[in-house]
Amino acid sequence: MPADDTSRRRRRRRRLLLLPVLAAAVLAALPWAGRALLWRWEDNPLLRGERLARKVGCLSCHRPEAGVEIPNPGSRWGTVPRFQAGNAMMYAESCADVEGFVRSGAPRAWLDDPEVRRRLASQRLRMPAYEGRLGDDEIADLVAYACAVEGLDLAGAGDPQVAAGRALARRHGCLSCHGVEGAGGRPNPGSLGGFIPGFAGRNFDDLVRDRAEFAEWIRHGTSRRLARNPLIRYFWQRQAIAMPPYGDALSDEEIDQLWAWVGAIRQRP
Ligand code: HEC
Ligand code: HEC
C-alpha cells in the first residue's frame, strides 16, 4: 500500500475522533451562546452609582440596609445619616444638596456659615469631598443613586398610585433583590445573566409583556410563557436566587399599584 494512502487514512481517523470532541464542545457552549443572545446587561445610573458607592467607600459610613447609624460625636444629629429612611432627610432637601455633599463634603450654605464650619471641624467623622477624586459622570451616578435611595426626585412622585406601589415594594422587600427603584443588576450566581433583572431595563420587556404576566411573576414567581423555553429552564434550575411566589399576599389592587410604579420608572428617560 502506498505510504501517502496510509497517512491519509490516519488523518481521516483522527478527524473522526475529533468529531465527538467538537460536538461535545458545541453542546457545552450552547447555553452560553443562548445566554448571550437572550440576555442584556443591566446598566443605568442608579446601578452604576450603587456599585461606585460601594467601591469608593460611601457605604462604609452610610449604611443603607443596617438598622443602626454610626455614632458621630460632635455632629449635628450625633450619627452619620444612613441612606434611606435614616435621618438623611435632615441634611439634604434636594439633589443639588446631595451633589454639594458629594463634591465638597457639605452643601454651599453649610460651608459659607462659620458656625457650621466650626462644628464640622470638631466632629469625629466628616463627609469627604469627592470632587477631583471622581469624574463628573461618576459624581452624576452617585448623586442619582443617593437621591433615589433617599426618596428625592422620584419618578411619578406626585401620583398616589405610584407612591403606593413604591411603598409596597419597600415593605415587601422587592428592592432588596431588584435594587433601588428596580435598577436591577444585583448578583444571582448561576442565573441567565448572573444577576437579578431590574424593572427599568430592556430585560423587563422580554420577561414581562403585560400586566397579566407581571401578576403571574408576583403570584407564582415564574412565567408560563418563558417556562416553555428549555434554555431558560436550564438556567432557572441552576440559579441561586429565585423570584419568590407571593401568592395572595398582594391583592389585585396592590398589584395595580406596583404596576403603576413600574410604569413610572420606565417612563423616566
Ligand atoms: C467618612 C465617612 C463618610 C464617607 C466615606 C461618606 N460620607 Fe457622606 N456623610 C458623612 C457624614 C458625617 C455626613 C453628615 C454631614 C455631617 O455631619 O458633616 C454625610 C452626609 C452625606 C449626605 C447628605 C445627607 C444625606 O444622606 O442626604 C450625602 C448625600 C452623602 N453624605 C453622600 C455620600 C456619598 C455619595 C459618599 C461616597 C461618594 C459618601 N457620602 C461618603 C460621612 C461620610
Ligand atoms: C429573593 C429575591 C427577590 C425578591 C424579594 C423579589 N424578587 Fe422578583 N425576581 C427575583 C429573581 C431572581 C427574578 C428573575 C427570575 C428568573 O429569571 O427566574 C425575579 C423576577 C421578577 C420579575 C420579572 C421581570 C423582571 O425584570 O424582573 C418581576 C416583575 C418581579 N420579579 C417582581 C417582583 C416584585 C414586585 C417583588 C416584591 C413584591 C419581587 N419581585 C421580589 C428575585 C426576587
Short mmCIF file of C-alpha atoms and ligand atoms in Angstrom, two decimals:
data_model
loop_
_atom_site.label_atom_id
_atom_site.label_comp_id
_atom_site.label_asym_id
_atom_site.label_seq_id
_atom_site.Cartn_x
_atom_site.Cartn_y
_atom_site.Cartn_z
CA MET A 1 0.00 0.00 0.00
CA PRO A 2 1.44 3.42 -0.95
CA ALA A 3 2.69 5.45 2.02
CA ASP A 4 0.55 8.56 1.40
CA ASP A 5 -2.57 6.32 1.35
CA THR A 6 -1.90 5.16 4.94
CA SER A 7 -1.24 8.65 6.18
CA ARG A 8 -4.43 9.92 4.52
CA ARG A 9 -6.40 7.17 6.28
CA ARG A 10 -4.73 8.04 9.58
CA ARG A 11 -5.64 11.68 9.11
CA ARG A 12 -9.25 10.74 8.37
CA ARG A 13 -9.37 8.61 11.54
CA ARG A 14 -8.01 11.50 13.58
CA ARG A 15 -10.67 13.77 12.12
CA LEU A 16 -13.36 11.22 13.04
CA LEU A 17 -12.02 11.10 16.58
CA LEU A 18 -12.16 14.87 16.77
CA LEU A 19 -15.85 14.93 15.81
CA PRO A 20 -17.29 13.82 19.18
CA VAL A 21 -14.95 16.24 20.96
CA LEU A 22 -16.16 19.07 18.72
CA ALA A 23 -19.78 18.04 19.18
CA ALA A 24 -19.35 17.99 22.95
CA ALA A 25 -17.75 21.44 22.86
CA VAL A 26 -20.61 22.83 20.75
CA LEU A 27 -23.17 21.29 23.12
CA ALA A 28 -21.39 22.70 26.15
CA ALA A 29 -21.21 26.13 24.54
CA LEU A 30 -24.93 26.19 23.60
CA PRO A 31 -26.24 27.55 26.89
CA TRP A 32 -23.61 30.29 26.88
CA ALA A 33 -24.34 31.25 23.29
CA GLY A 34 -28.07 31.29 24.06
CA ARG A 35 -27.40 33.33 27.12
CA ALA A 36 -25.52 35.91 25.07
CA LEU A 37 -28.48 36.10 22.69
CA LEU A 38 -31.17 36.23 25.35
CA TRP A 39 -29.65 38.44 27.98
CA ARG A 40 -28.58 42.04 28.21
CA TRP A 41 -26.52 43.66 30.90
CA GLU A 42 -28.47 45.84 33.25
CA ASP A 43 -26.97 49.30 33.06
CA ASN A 44 -28.36 52.57 34.41
CA PRO A 45 -27.16 55.47 36.59
CA LEU A 46 -28.67 54.02 39.78
CA LEU A 47 -26.92 50.69 39.38
CA ARG A 48 -23.62 52.30 38.43
CA GLY A 49 -24.00 54.71 41.36
CA GLU A 50 -24.69 51.87 43.78
CA ARG A 51 -21.62 49.92 42.65
CA LEU A 52 -19.49 53.04 42.82
CA ALA A 53 -20.82 53.88 46.29
CA ARG A 54 -19.54 50.51 47.47
CA LYS A 55 -16.25 50.91 45.64
CA VAL A 56 -15.34 54.40 46.81
CA GLY A 57 -16.37 53.79 50.41
CA CYS A 58 -19.68 55.68 50.75
CA LEU A 59 -21.35 52.59 52.19
CA SER A 60 -18.70 52.24 54.90
CA CYS A 61 -20.12 55.34 56.57
CA HIS A 62 -23.71 55.37 55.23
CA ARG A 63 -25.33 52.03 55.94
CA PRO A 64 -28.47 51.77 53.82
CA GLU A 65 -29.55 48.37 54.98
CA ALA A 66 -28.39 48.43 58.59
CA GLY A 67 -30.81 49.43 61.29
CA VAL A 68 -28.23 51.48 63.16
CA GLU A 69 -26.33 54.59 62.25
CA ILE A 70 -22.64 55.00 63.05
CA PRO A 71 -22.08 57.33 66.04
CA ASN A 72 -20.55 60.68 65.13
CA PRO A 73 -19.93 62.74 68.28
CA GLY A 74 -19.85 66.47 67.70
CA SER A 75 -22.01 66.34 64.56
CA ARG A 76 -25.44 67.90 64.31
CA TRP A 77 -27.56 64.81 64.99
CA GLY A 78 -24.89 62.65 66.59
CA THR A 79 -24.68 59.98 63.85
CA VAL A 80 -23.70 59.56 60.20
CA PRO A 81 -27.04 59.61 58.36
CA ARG A 82 -27.87 56.20 56.95
CA PHE A 83 -29.13 56.35 53.38
CA GLN A 84 -32.82 55.53 53.11
CA ALA A 85 -35.15 56.41 55.92
CA GLY A 86 -32.42 57.37 58.34
CA ASN A 87 -32.04 60.96 59.45
CA ALA A 88 -30.70 61.79 55.98
CA MET A 89 -33.70 64.00 55.21
CA MET A 90 -32.48 66.35 57.93
CA TYR A 91 -29.49 67.11 55.70
CA ALA A 92 -30.46 67.14 52.04
CA GLU A 93 -33.64 68.69 50.67
CA SER A 94 -32.79 68.32 47.02
CA CYS A 95 -30.48 66.51 44.64
CA ALA A 96 -28.49 69.78 44.41
CA ASP A 97 -27.80 69.47 48.16
CA VAL A 98 -26.80 65.83 47.65
CA GLU A 99 -24.40 66.90 44.92
CA GLY A 100 -22.92 69.50 47.29
CA PHE A 101 -22.23 66.79 49.86
CA VAL A 102 -20.62 64.50 47.31
CA ARG A 103 -18.47 67.19 45.66
CA SER A 104 -17.49 69.29 48.67
CA GLY A 105 -18.41 67.28 51.78
CA ALA A 106 -21.24 69.72 52.54
CA PRO A 107 -23.62 71.98 50.60
CA ARG A 108 -22.53 75.55 49.80
CA ALA A 109 -24.77 77.06 52.51
CA TRP A 110 -23.01 75.00 55.19
CA LEU A 111 -19.54 75.89 54.01
CA ASP A 112 -20.43 79.58 53.91
CA ASP A 113 -21.53 79.57 57.56
CA PRO A 114 -18.59 79.98 60.02
CA GLU A 115 -20.51 78.33 62.85
CA VAL A 116 -21.22 75.23 60.76
CA ARG A 117 -17.61 75.15 59.61
CA ARG A 118 -16.53 75.12 63.27
CA ARG A 119 -18.89 72.23 64.02
CA LEU A 120 -17.64 70.27 61.01
CA ALA A 121 -14.05 70.77 62.14
CA SER A 122 -14.80 69.35 65.59
CA GLN A 123 -16.94 66.30 64.72
CA ARG A 124 -15.35 62.87 64.63
CA LEU A 125 -16.40 61.86 61.10
CA ARG A 126 -16.53 64.20 58.14
CA MET A 127 -18.16 63.57 54.82
CA PRO A 128 -15.16 63.51 52.42
CA ALA A 129 -15.13 65.78 49.36
CA TYR A 130 -15.00 63.60 46.24
CA GLU A 131 -14.51 66.44 43.75
CA GLY A 132 -11.26 65.83 41.87
CA ARG A 133 -11.19 62.21 43.02
CA LEU A 134 -14.09 61.20 40.74
CA GLY A 135 -15.13 62.31 37.26
CA ASP A 136 -18.33 64.28 36.58
CA ASP A 137 -20.06 61.18 35.18
CA GLU A 138 -19.24 59.21 38.30
CA ILE A 139 -20.48 62.01 40.54
CA ALA A 140 -23.70 62.19 38.50
CA ASP A 141 -24.26 58.43 39.00
CA LEU A 142 -23.58 58.69 42.74
CA VAL A 143 -25.97 61.62 43.08
CA ALA A 144 -28.66 59.74 41.12
CA TYR A 145 -28.22 56.72 43.38
CA ALA A 146 -28.15 58.66 46.68
CA CYS A 147 -31.16 60.75 45.61
CA ALA A 148 -33.17 57.66 44.70
CA VAL A 149 -32.28 55.87 47.95
CA GLU A 150 -33.34 58.89 49.95
CA GLY A 151 -36.55 59.38 48.05
CA LEU A 152 -35.63 62.70 46.41
CA ASP A 153 -36.86 63.44 42.89
CA LEU A 154 -38.50 60.04 42.32
CA ALA A 155 -40.39 59.09 39.15
CA GLY A 156 -44.11 59.85 39.37
CA ALA A 157 -43.80 61.02 42.99
CA GLY A 158 -46.97 63.13 42.73
CA ASP A 159 -49.16 60.19 41.67
CA PRO A 160 -50.74 58.40 44.65
CA GLN A 161 -50.95 55.05 42.77
CA VAL A 162 -47.22 55.20 42.04
CA ALA A 163 -46.34 56.26 45.58
CA ALA A 164 -48.44 53.39 46.99
CA GLY A 165 -46.70 50.92 44.66
CA ARG A 166 -43.27 52.16 45.70
CA ALA A 167 -44.17 51.86 49.38
CA LEU A 168 -45.41 48.29 48.79
CA ALA A 169 -42.17 47.39 47.00
CA ARG A 170 -40.20 48.64 50.01
CA ARG A 171 -42.45 46.91 52.52
CA HIS A 172 -42.33 43.54 50.74
CA GLY A 173 -38.58 43.61 50.18
CA CYS A 174 -38.76 43.72 46.36
CA LEU A 175 -35.99 46.34 46.34
CA SER A 176 -33.54 44.24 48.30
CA CYS A 177 -33.39 41.90 45.29
CA HIS A 178 -34.43 44.16 42.40
CA GLY A 179 -32.38 47.17 43.52
CA VAL A 180 -33.16 50.77 44.28
CA GLU A 181 -36.11 51.87 42.12
CA GLY A 182 -35.90 48.47 40.37
CA ALA A 183 -32.43 49.26 38.98
CA GLY A 184 -31.59 45.52 38.90
CA GLY A 185 -28.13 44.04 38.49
CA ARG A 186 -27.65 42.55 41.95
CA PRO A 187 -25.77 39.24 41.87
CA ASN A 188 -27.54 35.93 41.25
CA PRO A 189 -24.96 33.18 40.67
CA GLY A 190 -25.93 30.57 38.10
CA SER A 191 -28.74 32.60 36.56
CA LEU A 192 -29.00 33.52 32.89
CA GLY A 193 -27.17 36.82 33.26
CA GLY A 194 -25.53 36.21 36.63
CA PHE A 195 -27.71 38.92 38.18
CA ILE A 196 -31.29 39.72 39.13
CA PRO A 197 -33.16 41.59 36.38
CA GLY A 198 -34.43 45.08 37.06
CA PHE A 199 -37.66 46.83 36.09
CA ALA A 200 -36.12 49.73 34.20
CA GLY A 201 -34.07 47.99 31.50
CA ARG A 202 -34.76 46.01 28.36
CA ASN A 203 -34.66 42.60 30.09
CA PHE A 204 -38.02 43.55 31.56
CA ASP A 205 -39.54 43.80 28.04
CA ASP A 206 -38.60 40.18 27.40
CA LEU A 207 -39.67 38.92 30.80
CA VAL A 208 -42.92 40.82 31.24
CA ARG A 209 -45.20 41.58 28.29
CA ASP A 210 -48.19 42.97 30.17
CA ARG A 211 -49.99 43.42 33.46
CA ALA A 212 -51.14 39.77 33.40
CA GLU A 213 -47.57 38.43 33.15
CA PHE A 214 -46.46 40.88 35.82
CA ALA A 215 -49.11 39.47 38.17
CA GLU A 216 -48.07 35.93 37.26
CA TRP A 217 -44.46 36.63 38.27
CA ILE A 218 -45.53 38.10 41.58
CA ARG A 219 -48.10 35.46 42.48
CA HIS A 220 -46.24 32.38 41.21
CA GLY A 221 -42.59 33.52 40.95
CA THR A 222 -42.44 32.43 37.32
CA SER A 223 -43.79 32.92 33.83
CA ARG A 224 -45.59 30.13 31.99
CA ARG A 225 -44.57 31.62 28.64
CA LEU A 226 -40.85 31.60 29.47
CA ALA A 227 -41.03 28.18 31.13
CA ARG A 228 -41.63 26.74 27.62
CA ASN A 229 -38.06 27.70 26.63
CA PRO A 230 -35.67 24.82 27.54
CA LEU A 231 -32.67 27.13 27.73
CA ILE A 232 -34.39 29.36 30.25
CA ARG A 233 -35.46 26.31 32.26
CA TYR A 234 -31.83 25.15 32.22
CA PHE A 235 -30.73 28.35 33.96
CA TRP A 236 -33.76 28.51 36.25
CA GLN A 237 -32.77 25.15 37.69
CA ARG A 238 -29.25 26.38 38.39
CA GLN A 239 -29.78 29.90 39.70
CA ALA A 240 -29.11 30.55 43.38
CA ILE A 241 -31.97 33.01 43.92
CA ALA A 242 -35.45 32.57 42.50
CA MET A 243 -38.32 35.05 42.41
CA PRO A 244 -40.42 34.16 45.47
CA PRO A 245 -44.12 33.36 44.88
CA TYR A 246 -46.16 35.92 46.85
CA GLY A 247 -49.45 34.06 46.35
CA ASP A 248 -52.29 36.07 47.82
CA ALA A 249 -50.03 38.26 49.97
CA LEU A 250 -50.73 41.05 47.46
CA SER A 251 -54.25 41.90 46.34
CA ASP A 252 -55.16 42.73 42.71
CA GLU A 253 -55.38 46.37 43.71
CA GLU A 254 -51.87 46.26 45.19
CA ILE A 255 -50.53 44.63 42.03
CA ASP A 256 -52.12 47.52 40.10
CA GLN A 257 -50.19 49.93 42.32
CA LEU A 258 -46.91 48.07 41.78
CA TRP A 259 -47.63 48.08 38.05
CA ALA A 260 -48.21 51.86 38.15
CA TRP A 261 -44.90 52.30 39.97
CA VAL A 262 -43.02 50.19 37.42
CA GLY A 263 -44.71 52.18 34.63
CA ALA A 264 -43.48 55.44 36.16
CA ILE A 265 -39.91 54.12 36.45
CA ARG A 266 -39.97 53.02 32.83
CA GLN A 267 -41.17 56.40 31.61
CA ARG A 268 -38.08 58.04 33.07
CA PRO A 269 -35.58 58.71 30.28
C1 HEC B 1 -16.02 59.06 56.45
C2 HEC B 1 -17.42 58.80 56.39
C3 HEC B 1 -18.17 59.18 55.14
C4 HEC B 1 -17.98 58.69 53.86
C5 HEC B 1 -16.92 57.73 53.38
C6 HEC B 1 -19.01 59.29 53.05
N1 HEC B 1 -19.81 60.11 53.80
FE1 HEC B 1 -21.43 61.12 53.18
N2 HEC B 1 -21.65 61.96 55.02
C7 HEC B 1 -20.86 61.70 56.12
C8 HEC B 1 -21.32 62.49 57.23
C9 HEC B 1 -20.72 62.52 58.63
C10 HEC B 1 -22.43 63.24 56.75
C11 HEC B 1 -23.32 64.21 57.51
C12 HEC B 1 -22.83 65.57 57.36
C13 HEC B 1 -22.02 65.93 58.56
O1 HEC B 1 -22.45 65.63 59.67
O2 HEC B 1 -20.96 66.50 58.32
C14 HEC B 1 -22.59 62.87 55.37
C15 HEC B 1 -23.59 63.38 54.56
C16 HEC B 1 -23.88 62.93 53.30
C17 HEC B 1 -25.02 63.33 52.53
C18 HEC B 1 -26.10 64.27 53.00
C19 HEC B 1 -27.02 63.55 53.94
C20 HEC B 1 -27.84 62.60 53.19
O3 HEC B 1 -27.71 61.39 53.46
O4 HEC B 1 -28.59 63.04 52.32
C21 HEC B 1 -24.96 62.66 51.35
C22 HEC B 1 -25.95 62.71 50.20
C23 HEC B 1 -23.76 61.86 51.36
N3 HEC B 1 -23.13 62.05 52.56
C24 HEC B 1 -23.36 61.06 50.32
C25 HEC B 1 -22.16 60.35 50.32
C26 HEC B 1 -21.66 59.65 49.17
C27 HEC B 1 -22.39 59.52 47.85
C28 HEC B 1 -20.47 59.11 49.54
C29 HEC B 1 -19.48 58.36 48.68
C30 HEC B 1 -19.10 59.06 47.46
C31 HEC B 1 -20.24 59.45 50.94
N4 HEC B 1 -21.29 60.22 51.36
C32 HEC B 1 -19.16 59.06 51.69
C33 HEC B 1 -19.82 60.79 56.16
C34 HEC B 1 -19.31 60.08 55.09
C1 HEC B 2 -35.31 36.99 46.93
C2 HEC B 2 -35.17 37.93 45.84
C3 HEC B 2 -36.40 38.51 45.20
C4 HEC B 2 -37.41 39.23 45.80
C5 HEC B 2 -37.56 39.57 47.27
C6 HEC B 2 -38.30 39.62 44.75
N1 HEC B 2 -37.87 39.17 43.54
FE1 HEC B 2 -38.72 39.45 41.73
N2 HEC B 2 -37.34 38.28 40.87
C7 HEC B 2 -36.26 37.71 41.51
C8 HEC B 2 -35.49 36.97 40.55
C9 HEC B 2 -34.22 36.17 40.84
C10 HEC B 2 -36.13 37.12 39.31
C11 HEC B 2 -35.70 36.54 37.98
C12 HEC B 2 -36.48 35.35 37.77
C13 HEC B 2 -35.91 34.41 36.80
O1 HEC B 2 -35.37 34.78 35.77
O2 HEC B 2 -36.11 33.26 37.14
C14 HEC B 2 -37.29 37.95 39.54
C15 HEC B 2 -38.17 38.35 38.55
C16 HEC B 2 -39.16 39.27 38.73
C17 HEC B 2 -39.97 39.82 37.68
C18 HEC B 2 -39.78 39.52 36.21
C19 HEC B 2 -39.25 40.69 35.42
C20 HEC B 2 -38.00 41.40 35.85
O3 HEC B 2 -37.48 42.16 35.00
O4 HEC B 2 -37.54 41.33 36.98
C21 HEC B 2 -40.84 40.69 38.27
C22 HEC B 2 -41.91 41.54 37.58
C23 HEC B 2 -40.59 40.67 39.69
N3 HEC B 2 -39.58 39.80 39.93
C24 HEC B 2 -41.29 41.43 40.60
C25 HEC B 2 -41.06 41.40 41.97
C26 HEC B 2 -41.85 42.13 42.94
C27 HEC B 2 -42.98 43.07 42.61
C28 HEC B 2 -41.34 41.80 44.17
C29 HEC B 2 -41.87 42.22 45.52
C30 HEC B 2 -43.28 42.01 45.75
C31 HEC B 2 -40.22 40.90 43.95
N4 HEC B 2 -40.09 40.68 42.61
C32 HEC B 2 -39.44 40.37 44.95
C33 HEC B 2 -35.93 37.83 42.82
C34 HEC B 2 -36.70 38.47 43.78
#
